[in-house]
Each structure stands twice: as C-alpha cells, then as structure tokens.
Short mmCIF file of N, CA, C and O in Angstrom, two decimals:
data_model
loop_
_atom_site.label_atom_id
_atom_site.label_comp_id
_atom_site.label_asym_id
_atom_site.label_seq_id
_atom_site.Cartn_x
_atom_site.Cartn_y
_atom_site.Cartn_z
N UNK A 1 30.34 -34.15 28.45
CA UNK A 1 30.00 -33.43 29.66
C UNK A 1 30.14 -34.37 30.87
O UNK A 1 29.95 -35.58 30.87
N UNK A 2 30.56 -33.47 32.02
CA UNK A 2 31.20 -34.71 33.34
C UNK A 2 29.81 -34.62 33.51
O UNK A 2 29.21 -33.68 33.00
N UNK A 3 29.05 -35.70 34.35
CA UNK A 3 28.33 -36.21 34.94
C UNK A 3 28.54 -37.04 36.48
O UNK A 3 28.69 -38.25 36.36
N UNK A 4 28.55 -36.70 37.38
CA UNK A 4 28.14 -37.57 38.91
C UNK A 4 26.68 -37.43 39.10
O UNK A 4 25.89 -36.48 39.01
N UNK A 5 26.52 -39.55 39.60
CA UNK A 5 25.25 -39.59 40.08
C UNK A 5 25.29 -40.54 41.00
O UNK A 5 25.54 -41.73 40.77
N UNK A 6 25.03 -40.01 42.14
CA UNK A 6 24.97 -40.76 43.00
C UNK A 6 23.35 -41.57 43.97
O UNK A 6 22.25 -41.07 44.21
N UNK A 7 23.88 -42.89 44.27
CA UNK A 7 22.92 -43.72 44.66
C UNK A 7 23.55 -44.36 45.73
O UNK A 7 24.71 -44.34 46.15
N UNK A 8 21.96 -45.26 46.26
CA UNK A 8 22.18 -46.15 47.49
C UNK A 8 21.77 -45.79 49.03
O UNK A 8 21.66 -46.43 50.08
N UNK A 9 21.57 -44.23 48.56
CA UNK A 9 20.86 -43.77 50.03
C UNK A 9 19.30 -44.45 50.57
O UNK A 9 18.60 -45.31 50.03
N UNK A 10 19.17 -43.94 51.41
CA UNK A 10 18.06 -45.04 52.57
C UNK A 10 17.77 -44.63 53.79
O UNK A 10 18.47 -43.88 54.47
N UNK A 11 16.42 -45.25 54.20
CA UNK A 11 16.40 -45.31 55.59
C UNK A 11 17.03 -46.33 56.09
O UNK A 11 17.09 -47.39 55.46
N UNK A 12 17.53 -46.19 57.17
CA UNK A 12 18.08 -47.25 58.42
C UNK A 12 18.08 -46.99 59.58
O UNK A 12 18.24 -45.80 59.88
N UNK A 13 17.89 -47.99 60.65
CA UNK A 13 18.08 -48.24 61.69
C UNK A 13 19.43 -47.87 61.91
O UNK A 13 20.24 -48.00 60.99
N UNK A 14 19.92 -47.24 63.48
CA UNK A 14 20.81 -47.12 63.91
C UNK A 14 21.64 -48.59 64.53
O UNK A 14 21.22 -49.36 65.39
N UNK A 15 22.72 -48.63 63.92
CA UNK A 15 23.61 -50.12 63.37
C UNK A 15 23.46 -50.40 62.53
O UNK A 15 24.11 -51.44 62.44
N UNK A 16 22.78 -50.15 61.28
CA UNK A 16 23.23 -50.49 60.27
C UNK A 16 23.94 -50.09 59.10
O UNK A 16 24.74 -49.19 59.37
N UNK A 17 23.94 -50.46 57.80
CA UNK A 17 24.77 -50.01 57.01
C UNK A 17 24.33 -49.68 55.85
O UNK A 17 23.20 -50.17 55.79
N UNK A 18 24.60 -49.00 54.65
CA UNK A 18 24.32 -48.56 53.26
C UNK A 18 25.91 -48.40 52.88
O UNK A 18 26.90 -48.13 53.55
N UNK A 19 25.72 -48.64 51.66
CA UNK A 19 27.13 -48.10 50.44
C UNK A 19 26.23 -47.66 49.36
O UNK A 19 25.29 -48.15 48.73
N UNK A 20 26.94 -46.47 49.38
CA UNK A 20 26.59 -44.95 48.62
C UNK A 20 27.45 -45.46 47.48
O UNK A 20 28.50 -46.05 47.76
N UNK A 21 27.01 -45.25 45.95
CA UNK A 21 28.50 -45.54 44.83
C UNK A 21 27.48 -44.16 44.43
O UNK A 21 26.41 -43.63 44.70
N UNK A 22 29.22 -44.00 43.21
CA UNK A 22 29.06 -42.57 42.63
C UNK A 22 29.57 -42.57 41.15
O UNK A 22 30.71 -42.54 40.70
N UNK A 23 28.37 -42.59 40.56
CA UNK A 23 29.01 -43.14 39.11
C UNK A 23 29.50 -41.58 37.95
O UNK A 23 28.87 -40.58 37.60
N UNK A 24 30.53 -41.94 37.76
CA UNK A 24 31.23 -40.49 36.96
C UNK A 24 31.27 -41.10 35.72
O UNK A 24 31.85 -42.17 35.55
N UNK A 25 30.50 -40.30 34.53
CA UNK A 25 30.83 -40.33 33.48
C UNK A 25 30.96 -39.34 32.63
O UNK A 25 30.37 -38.34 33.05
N UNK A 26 31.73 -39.11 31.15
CA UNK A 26 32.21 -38.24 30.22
C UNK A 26 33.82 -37.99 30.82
O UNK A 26 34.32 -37.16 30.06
N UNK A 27 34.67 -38.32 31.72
CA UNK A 27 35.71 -38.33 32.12
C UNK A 27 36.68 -38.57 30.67
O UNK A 27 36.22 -39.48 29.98
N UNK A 28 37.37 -38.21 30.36
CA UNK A 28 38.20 -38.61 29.66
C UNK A 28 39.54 -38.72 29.89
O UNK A 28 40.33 -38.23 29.08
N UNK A 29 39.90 -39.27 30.85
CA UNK A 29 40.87 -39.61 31.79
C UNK A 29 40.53 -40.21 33.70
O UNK A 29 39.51 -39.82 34.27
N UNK A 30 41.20 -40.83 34.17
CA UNK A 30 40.84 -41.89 35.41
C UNK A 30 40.05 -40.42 36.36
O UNK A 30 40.23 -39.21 36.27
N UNK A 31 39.21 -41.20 37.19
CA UNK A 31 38.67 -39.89 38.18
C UNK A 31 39.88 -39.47 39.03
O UNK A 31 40.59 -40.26 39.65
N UNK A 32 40.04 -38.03 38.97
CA UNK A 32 40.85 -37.26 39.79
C UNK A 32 40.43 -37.61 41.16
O UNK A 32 39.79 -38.63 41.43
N UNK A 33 40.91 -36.50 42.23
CA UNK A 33 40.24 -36.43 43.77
C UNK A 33 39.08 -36.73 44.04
O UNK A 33 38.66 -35.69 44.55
N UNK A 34 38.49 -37.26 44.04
CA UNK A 34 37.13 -37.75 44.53
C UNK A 34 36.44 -37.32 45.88
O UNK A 34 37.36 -37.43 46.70
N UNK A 35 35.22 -36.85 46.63
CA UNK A 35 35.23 -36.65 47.71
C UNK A 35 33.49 -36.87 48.02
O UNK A 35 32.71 -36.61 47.10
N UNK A 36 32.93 -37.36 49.42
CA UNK A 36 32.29 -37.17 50.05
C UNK A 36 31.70 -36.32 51.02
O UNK A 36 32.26 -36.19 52.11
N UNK A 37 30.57 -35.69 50.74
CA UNK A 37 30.50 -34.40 51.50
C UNK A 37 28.83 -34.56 52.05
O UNK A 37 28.18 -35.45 51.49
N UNK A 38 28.26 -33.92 52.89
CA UNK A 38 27.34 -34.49 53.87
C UNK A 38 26.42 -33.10 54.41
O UNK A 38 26.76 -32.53 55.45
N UNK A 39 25.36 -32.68 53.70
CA UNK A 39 24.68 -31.41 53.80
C UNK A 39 23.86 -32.10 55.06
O UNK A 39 23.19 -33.11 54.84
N UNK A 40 23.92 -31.61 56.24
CA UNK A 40 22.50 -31.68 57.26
C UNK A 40 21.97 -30.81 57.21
O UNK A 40 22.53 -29.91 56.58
N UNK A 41 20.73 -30.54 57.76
CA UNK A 41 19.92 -28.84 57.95
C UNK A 41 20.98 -28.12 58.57
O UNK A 41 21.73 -28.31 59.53
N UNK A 42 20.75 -26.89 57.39
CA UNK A 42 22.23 -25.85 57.45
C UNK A 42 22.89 -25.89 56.19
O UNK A 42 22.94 -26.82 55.38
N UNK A 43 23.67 -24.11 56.11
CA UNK A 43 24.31 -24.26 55.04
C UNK A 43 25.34 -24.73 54.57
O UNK A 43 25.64 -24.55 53.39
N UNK A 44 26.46 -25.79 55.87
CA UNK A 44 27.45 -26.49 55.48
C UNK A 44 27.23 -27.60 54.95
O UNK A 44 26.15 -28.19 54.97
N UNK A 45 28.66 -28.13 54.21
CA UNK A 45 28.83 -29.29 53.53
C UNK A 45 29.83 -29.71 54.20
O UNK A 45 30.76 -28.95 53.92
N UNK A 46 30.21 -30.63 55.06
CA UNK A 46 31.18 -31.53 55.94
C UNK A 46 31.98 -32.45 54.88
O UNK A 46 31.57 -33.53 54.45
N UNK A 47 32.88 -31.98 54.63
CA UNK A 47 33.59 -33.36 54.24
C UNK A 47 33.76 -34.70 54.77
O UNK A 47 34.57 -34.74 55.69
N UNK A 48 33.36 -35.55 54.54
CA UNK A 48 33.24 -36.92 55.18
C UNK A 48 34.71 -37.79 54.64
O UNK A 48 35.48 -38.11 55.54
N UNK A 49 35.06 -38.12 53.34
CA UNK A 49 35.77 -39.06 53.18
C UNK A 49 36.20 -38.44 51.75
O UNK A 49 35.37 -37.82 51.09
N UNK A 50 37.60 -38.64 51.26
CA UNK A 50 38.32 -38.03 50.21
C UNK A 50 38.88 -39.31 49.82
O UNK A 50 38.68 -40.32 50.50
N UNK A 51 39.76 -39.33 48.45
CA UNK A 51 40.30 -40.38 47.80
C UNK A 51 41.13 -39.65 46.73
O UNK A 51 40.46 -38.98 45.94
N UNK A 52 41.77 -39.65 46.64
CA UNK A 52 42.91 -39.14 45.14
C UNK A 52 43.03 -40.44 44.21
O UNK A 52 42.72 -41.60 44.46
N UNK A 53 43.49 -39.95 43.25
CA UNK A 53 44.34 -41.00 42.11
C UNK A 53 44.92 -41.95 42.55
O UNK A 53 44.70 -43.11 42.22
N UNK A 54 46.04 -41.41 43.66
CA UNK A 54 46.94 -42.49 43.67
C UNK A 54 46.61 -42.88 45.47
O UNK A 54 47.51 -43.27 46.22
N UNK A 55 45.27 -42.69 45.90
CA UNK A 55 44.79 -43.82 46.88
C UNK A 55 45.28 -42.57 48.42
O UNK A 55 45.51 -42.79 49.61
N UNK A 56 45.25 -41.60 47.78
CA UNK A 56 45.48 -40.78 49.41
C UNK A 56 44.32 -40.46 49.97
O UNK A 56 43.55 -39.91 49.18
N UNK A 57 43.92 -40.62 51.02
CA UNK A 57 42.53 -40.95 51.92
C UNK A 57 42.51 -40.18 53.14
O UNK A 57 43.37 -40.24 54.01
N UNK A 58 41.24 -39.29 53.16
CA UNK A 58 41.05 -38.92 54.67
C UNK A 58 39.34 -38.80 54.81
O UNK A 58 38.47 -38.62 53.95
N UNK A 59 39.27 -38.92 55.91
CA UNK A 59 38.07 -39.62 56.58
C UNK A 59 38.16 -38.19 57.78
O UNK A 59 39.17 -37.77 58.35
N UNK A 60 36.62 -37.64 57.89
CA UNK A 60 36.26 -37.38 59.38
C UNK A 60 36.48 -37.36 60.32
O UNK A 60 35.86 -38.39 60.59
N UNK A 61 36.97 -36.98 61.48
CA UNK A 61 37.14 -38.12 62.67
C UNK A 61 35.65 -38.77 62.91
O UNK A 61 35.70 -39.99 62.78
N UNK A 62 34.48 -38.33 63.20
CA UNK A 62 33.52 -38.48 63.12
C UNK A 62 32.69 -40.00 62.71
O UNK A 62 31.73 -40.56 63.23
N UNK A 63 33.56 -40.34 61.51
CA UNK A 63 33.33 -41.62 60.87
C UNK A 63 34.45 -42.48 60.56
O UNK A 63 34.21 -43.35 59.72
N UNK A 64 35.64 -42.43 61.05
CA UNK A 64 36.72 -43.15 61.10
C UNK A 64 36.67 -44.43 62.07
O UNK A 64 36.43 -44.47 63.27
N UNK A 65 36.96 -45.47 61.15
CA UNK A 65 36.48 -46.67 61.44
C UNK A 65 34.98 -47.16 61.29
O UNK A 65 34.58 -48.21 61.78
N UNK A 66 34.37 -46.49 60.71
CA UNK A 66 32.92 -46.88 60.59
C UNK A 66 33.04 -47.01 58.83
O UNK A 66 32.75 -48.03 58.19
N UNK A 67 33.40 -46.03 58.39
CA UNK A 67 33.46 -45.65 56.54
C UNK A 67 34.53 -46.27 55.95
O UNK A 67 35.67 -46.57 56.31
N UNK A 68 33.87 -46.40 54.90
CA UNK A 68 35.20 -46.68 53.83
C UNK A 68 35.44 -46.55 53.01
O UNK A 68 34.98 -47.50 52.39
N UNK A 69 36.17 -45.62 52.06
CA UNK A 69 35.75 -44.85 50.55
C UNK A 69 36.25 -45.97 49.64
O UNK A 69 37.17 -46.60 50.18
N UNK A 70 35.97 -46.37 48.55
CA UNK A 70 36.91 -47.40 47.53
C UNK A 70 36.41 -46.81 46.68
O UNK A 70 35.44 -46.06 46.83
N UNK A 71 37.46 -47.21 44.79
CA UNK A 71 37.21 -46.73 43.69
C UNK A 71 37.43 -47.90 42.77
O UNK A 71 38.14 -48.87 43.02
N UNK A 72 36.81 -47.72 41.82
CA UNK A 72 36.54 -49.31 41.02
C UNK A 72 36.55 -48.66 39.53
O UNK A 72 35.56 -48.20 38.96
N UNK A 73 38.00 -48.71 38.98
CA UNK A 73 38.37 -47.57 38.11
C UNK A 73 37.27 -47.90 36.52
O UNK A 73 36.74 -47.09 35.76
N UNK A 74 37.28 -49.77 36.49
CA UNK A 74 36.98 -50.04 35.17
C UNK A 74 35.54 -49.43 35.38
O UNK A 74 35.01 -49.24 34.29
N UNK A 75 34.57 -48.98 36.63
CA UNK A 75 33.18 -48.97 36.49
C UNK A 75 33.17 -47.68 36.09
O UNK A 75 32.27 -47.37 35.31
N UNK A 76 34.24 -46.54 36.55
CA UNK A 76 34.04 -45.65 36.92
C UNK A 76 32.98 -45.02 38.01
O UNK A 76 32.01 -44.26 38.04
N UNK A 77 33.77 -45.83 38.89
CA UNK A 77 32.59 -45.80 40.45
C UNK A 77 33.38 -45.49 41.42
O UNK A 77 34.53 -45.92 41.29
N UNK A 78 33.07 -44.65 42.73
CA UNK A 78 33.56 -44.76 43.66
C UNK A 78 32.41 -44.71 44.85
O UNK A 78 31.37 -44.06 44.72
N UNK A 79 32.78 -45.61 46.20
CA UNK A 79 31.71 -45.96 46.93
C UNK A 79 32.10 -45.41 48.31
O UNK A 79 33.26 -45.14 48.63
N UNK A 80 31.12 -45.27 49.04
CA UNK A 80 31.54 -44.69 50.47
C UNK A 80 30.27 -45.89 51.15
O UNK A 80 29.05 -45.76 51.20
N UNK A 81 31.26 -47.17 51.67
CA UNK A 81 30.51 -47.81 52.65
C UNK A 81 30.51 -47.30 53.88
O UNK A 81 31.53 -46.89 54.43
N UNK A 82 28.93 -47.31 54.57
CA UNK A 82 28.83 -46.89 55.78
C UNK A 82 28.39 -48.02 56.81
O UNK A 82 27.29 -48.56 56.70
N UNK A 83 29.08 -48.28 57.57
CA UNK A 83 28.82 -48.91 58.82
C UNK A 83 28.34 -48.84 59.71
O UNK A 83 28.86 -47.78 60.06
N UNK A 84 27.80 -49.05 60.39
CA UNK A 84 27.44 -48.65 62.25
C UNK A 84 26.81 -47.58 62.48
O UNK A 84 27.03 -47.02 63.55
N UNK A 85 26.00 -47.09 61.69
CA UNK A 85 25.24 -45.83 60.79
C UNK A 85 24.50 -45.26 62.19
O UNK A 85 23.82 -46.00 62.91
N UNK A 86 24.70 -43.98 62.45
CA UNK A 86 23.76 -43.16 63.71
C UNK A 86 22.92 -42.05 63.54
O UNK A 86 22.98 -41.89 62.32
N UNK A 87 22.19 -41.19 63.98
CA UNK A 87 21.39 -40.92 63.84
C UNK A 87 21.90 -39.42 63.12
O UNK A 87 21.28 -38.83 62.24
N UNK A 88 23.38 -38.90 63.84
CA UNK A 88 24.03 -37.80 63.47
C UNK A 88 24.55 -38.00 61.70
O UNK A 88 24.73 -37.16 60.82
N UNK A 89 24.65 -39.47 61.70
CA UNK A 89 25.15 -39.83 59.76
C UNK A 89 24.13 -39.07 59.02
O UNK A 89 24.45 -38.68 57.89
N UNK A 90 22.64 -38.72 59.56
CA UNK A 90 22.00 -38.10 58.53
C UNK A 90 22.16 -36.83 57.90
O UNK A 90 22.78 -35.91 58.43
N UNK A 91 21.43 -36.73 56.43
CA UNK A 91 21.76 -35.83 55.72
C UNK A 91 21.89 -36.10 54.32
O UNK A 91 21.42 -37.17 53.92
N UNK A 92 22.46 -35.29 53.46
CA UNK A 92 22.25 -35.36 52.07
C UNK A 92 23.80 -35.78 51.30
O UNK A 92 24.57 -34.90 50.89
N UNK A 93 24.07 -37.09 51.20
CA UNK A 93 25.49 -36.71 50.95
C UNK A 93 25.52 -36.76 49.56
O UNK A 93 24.81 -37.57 48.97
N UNK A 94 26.31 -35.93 48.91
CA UNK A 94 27.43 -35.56 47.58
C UNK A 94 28.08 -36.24 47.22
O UNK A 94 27.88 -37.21 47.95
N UNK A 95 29.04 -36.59 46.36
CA UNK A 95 29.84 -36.83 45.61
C UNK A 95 30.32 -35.88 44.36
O UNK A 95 29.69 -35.64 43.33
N UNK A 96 31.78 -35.35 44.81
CA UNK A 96 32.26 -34.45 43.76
C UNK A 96 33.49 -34.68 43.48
O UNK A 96 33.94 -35.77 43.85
N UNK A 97 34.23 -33.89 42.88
CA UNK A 97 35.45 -34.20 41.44
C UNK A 97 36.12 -33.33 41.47
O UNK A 97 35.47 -32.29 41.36
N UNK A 98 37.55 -33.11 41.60
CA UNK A 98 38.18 -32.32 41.14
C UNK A 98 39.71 -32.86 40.81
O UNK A 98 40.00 -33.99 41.18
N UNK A 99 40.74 -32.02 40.08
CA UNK A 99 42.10 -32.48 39.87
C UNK A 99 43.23 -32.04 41.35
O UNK A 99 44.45 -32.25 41.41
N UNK A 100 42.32 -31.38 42.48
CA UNK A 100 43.02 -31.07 43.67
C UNK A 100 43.66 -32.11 44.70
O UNK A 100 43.30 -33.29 44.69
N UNK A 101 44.18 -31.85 45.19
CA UNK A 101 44.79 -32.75 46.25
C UNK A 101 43.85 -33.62 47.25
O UNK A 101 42.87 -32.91 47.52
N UNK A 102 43.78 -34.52 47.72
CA UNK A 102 42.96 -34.80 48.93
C UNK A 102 43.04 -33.54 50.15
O UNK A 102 41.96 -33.07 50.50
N UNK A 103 44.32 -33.02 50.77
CA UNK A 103 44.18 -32.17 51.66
C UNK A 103 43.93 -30.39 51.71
O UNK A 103 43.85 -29.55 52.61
N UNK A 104 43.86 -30.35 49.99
CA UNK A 104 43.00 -29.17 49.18
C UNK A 104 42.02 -29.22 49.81
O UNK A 104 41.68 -28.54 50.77
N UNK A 105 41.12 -30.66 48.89
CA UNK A 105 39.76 -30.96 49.09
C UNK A 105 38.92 -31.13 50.52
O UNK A 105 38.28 -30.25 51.10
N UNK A 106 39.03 -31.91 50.72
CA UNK A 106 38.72 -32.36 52.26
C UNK A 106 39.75 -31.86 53.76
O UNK A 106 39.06 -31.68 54.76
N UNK A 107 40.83 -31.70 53.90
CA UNK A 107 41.33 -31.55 54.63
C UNK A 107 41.46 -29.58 55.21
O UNK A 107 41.30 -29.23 56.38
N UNK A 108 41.66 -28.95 54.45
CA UNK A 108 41.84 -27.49 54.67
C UNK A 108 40.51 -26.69 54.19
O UNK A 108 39.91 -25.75 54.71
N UNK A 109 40.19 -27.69 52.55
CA UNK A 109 38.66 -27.03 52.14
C UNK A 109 39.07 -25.58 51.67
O UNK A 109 38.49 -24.50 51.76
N UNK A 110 40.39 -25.99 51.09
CA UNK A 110 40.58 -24.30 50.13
C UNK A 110 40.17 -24.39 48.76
O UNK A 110 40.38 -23.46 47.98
N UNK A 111 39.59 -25.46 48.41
CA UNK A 111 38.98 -25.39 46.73
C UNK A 111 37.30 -26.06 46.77
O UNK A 111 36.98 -27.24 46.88
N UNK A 112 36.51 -24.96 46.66
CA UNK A 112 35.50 -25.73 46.66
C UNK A 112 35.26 -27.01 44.96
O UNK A 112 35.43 -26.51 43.85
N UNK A 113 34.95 -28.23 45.06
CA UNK A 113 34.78 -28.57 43.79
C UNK A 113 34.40 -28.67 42.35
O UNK A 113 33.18 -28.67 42.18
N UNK A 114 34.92 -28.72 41.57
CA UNK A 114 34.10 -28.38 40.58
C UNK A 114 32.81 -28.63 40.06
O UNK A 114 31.96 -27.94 39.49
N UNK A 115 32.90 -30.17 40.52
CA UNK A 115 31.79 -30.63 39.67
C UNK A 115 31.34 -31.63 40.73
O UNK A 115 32.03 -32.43 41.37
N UNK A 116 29.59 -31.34 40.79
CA UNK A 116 29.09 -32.21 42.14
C UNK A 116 28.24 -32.94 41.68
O UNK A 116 27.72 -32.59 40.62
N UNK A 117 27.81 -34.18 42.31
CA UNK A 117 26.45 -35.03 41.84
C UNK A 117 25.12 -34.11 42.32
O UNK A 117 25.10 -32.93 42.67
N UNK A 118 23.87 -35.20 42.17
CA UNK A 118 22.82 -34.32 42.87
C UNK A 118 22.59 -34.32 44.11
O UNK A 118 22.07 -33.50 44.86
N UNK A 119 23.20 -35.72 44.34
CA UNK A 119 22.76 -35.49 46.27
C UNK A 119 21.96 -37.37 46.39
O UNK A 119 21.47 -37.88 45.38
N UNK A 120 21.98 -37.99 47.52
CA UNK A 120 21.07 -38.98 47.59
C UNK A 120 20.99 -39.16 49.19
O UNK A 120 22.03 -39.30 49.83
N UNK A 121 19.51 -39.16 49.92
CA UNK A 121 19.38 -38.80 50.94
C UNK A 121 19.59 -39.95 51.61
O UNK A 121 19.14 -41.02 51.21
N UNK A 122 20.37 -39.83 52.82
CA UNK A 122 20.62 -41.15 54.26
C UNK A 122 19.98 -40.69 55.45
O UNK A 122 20.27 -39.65 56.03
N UNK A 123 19.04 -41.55 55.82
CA UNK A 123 18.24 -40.78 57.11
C UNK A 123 18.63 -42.24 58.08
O UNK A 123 18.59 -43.40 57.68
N UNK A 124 19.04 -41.67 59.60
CA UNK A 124 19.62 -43.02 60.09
C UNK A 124 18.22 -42.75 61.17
O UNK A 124 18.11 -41.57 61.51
N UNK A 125 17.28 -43.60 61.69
CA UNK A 125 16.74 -43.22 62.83
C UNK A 125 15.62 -44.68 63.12
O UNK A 125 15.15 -45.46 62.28
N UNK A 126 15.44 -44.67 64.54
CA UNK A 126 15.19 -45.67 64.84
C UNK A 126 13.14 -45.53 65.13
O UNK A 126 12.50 -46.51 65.49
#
C-alpha cells in the first residue's frame, strides 16, 4: 500500500526557513510526479512546487526563488525547502503522487492526485 508522510512543519518567524521532506513508501517503482500543495482557510489547494521523474519543475510565482523542491531517490524522499518564509506561506501543506505530467499536475490542475499525505502544518508569523 502507497503511503506519503509528510514532516518538518513549524512555527517561524517571518525570514526564516523550514524543509518539509515527504517520505513515500510501498512504491514499487521510482516516485512518479511528485507535488506540493498548500491548504489555507478555504477550500483550495494551491499548488506550490511540482517535480517529475525526469526533474521537470514548476514552482508558484508566489514562491519562486524562495523554494526549492529536490528528490533523494535512494530515501525515497522528496523535500520542499522554504526560504524567506512570510506570513502568506501559511497553511497546511501536502505532498502527493501521481504518474501525470508536472503541467497535468501543478500547472493546468486537470488531474486531481491520487494519492496524498496527511498534511503537516507551517504557520509563518511574527
């Protein structure tokens, strides 16, 4: 059975930083599309930061240049470092899975994912 669980969320001060990792296991093959997604009060989920197989990446404008998604295949981990963290970064972010494209996933948002973690909360405030 797939499993995402994600960790590393926190309080912080505005300027600072957290890295979120997202550990996938029962995979029986490398993690597909990977993606970051960001519940605030309300019923959307914002895509924040995407990653495919073969390293195709899109980011927010929102958090471009602040984030940085990486994947660390032997852990079966993928991390979303956050930088320069503000008060709007808060919220509940996700980590989910699918065999879709990065601009499926995150970019157009025509496949919702299959399979999501539980959530780990980032509250940025001073």
């Amino acid at each position: 059975q797939v499993q995402l669980v994600e960790s590393g969320g926190g309080l912080v001060q505005p300027g600072e930083s957290l890295r979120l990792s997202c550990l996938v296991s029962g995979l029986p093959f490398p993690i597909p599309t990977i993606g970051w997604f960001r519940q605030a009060p309300g019923p959307e989920r914002e895509a924040i930061s995407c990653m495919s197989d073969s390293d195709d990446v899109y980011y927010a404008d929102s958090v471009k240049g602040r984030f940085a998604i990486s994947r660390d295949n032997t852990k079966n981990t993928v991390y979303l470092q956050m930088n320069n963290l503000k008060p709007e970064d808060t919220g509940l972010y996700y980590c989910a899975i699918d065999t879709v494209s990065v601009h499926n996933m995150c970019v157009i948002r025509s496949v919702v994912p299959g399979k999501w973690g539980q959530g780990t909360q980032v509250t940025v405030s001073s």
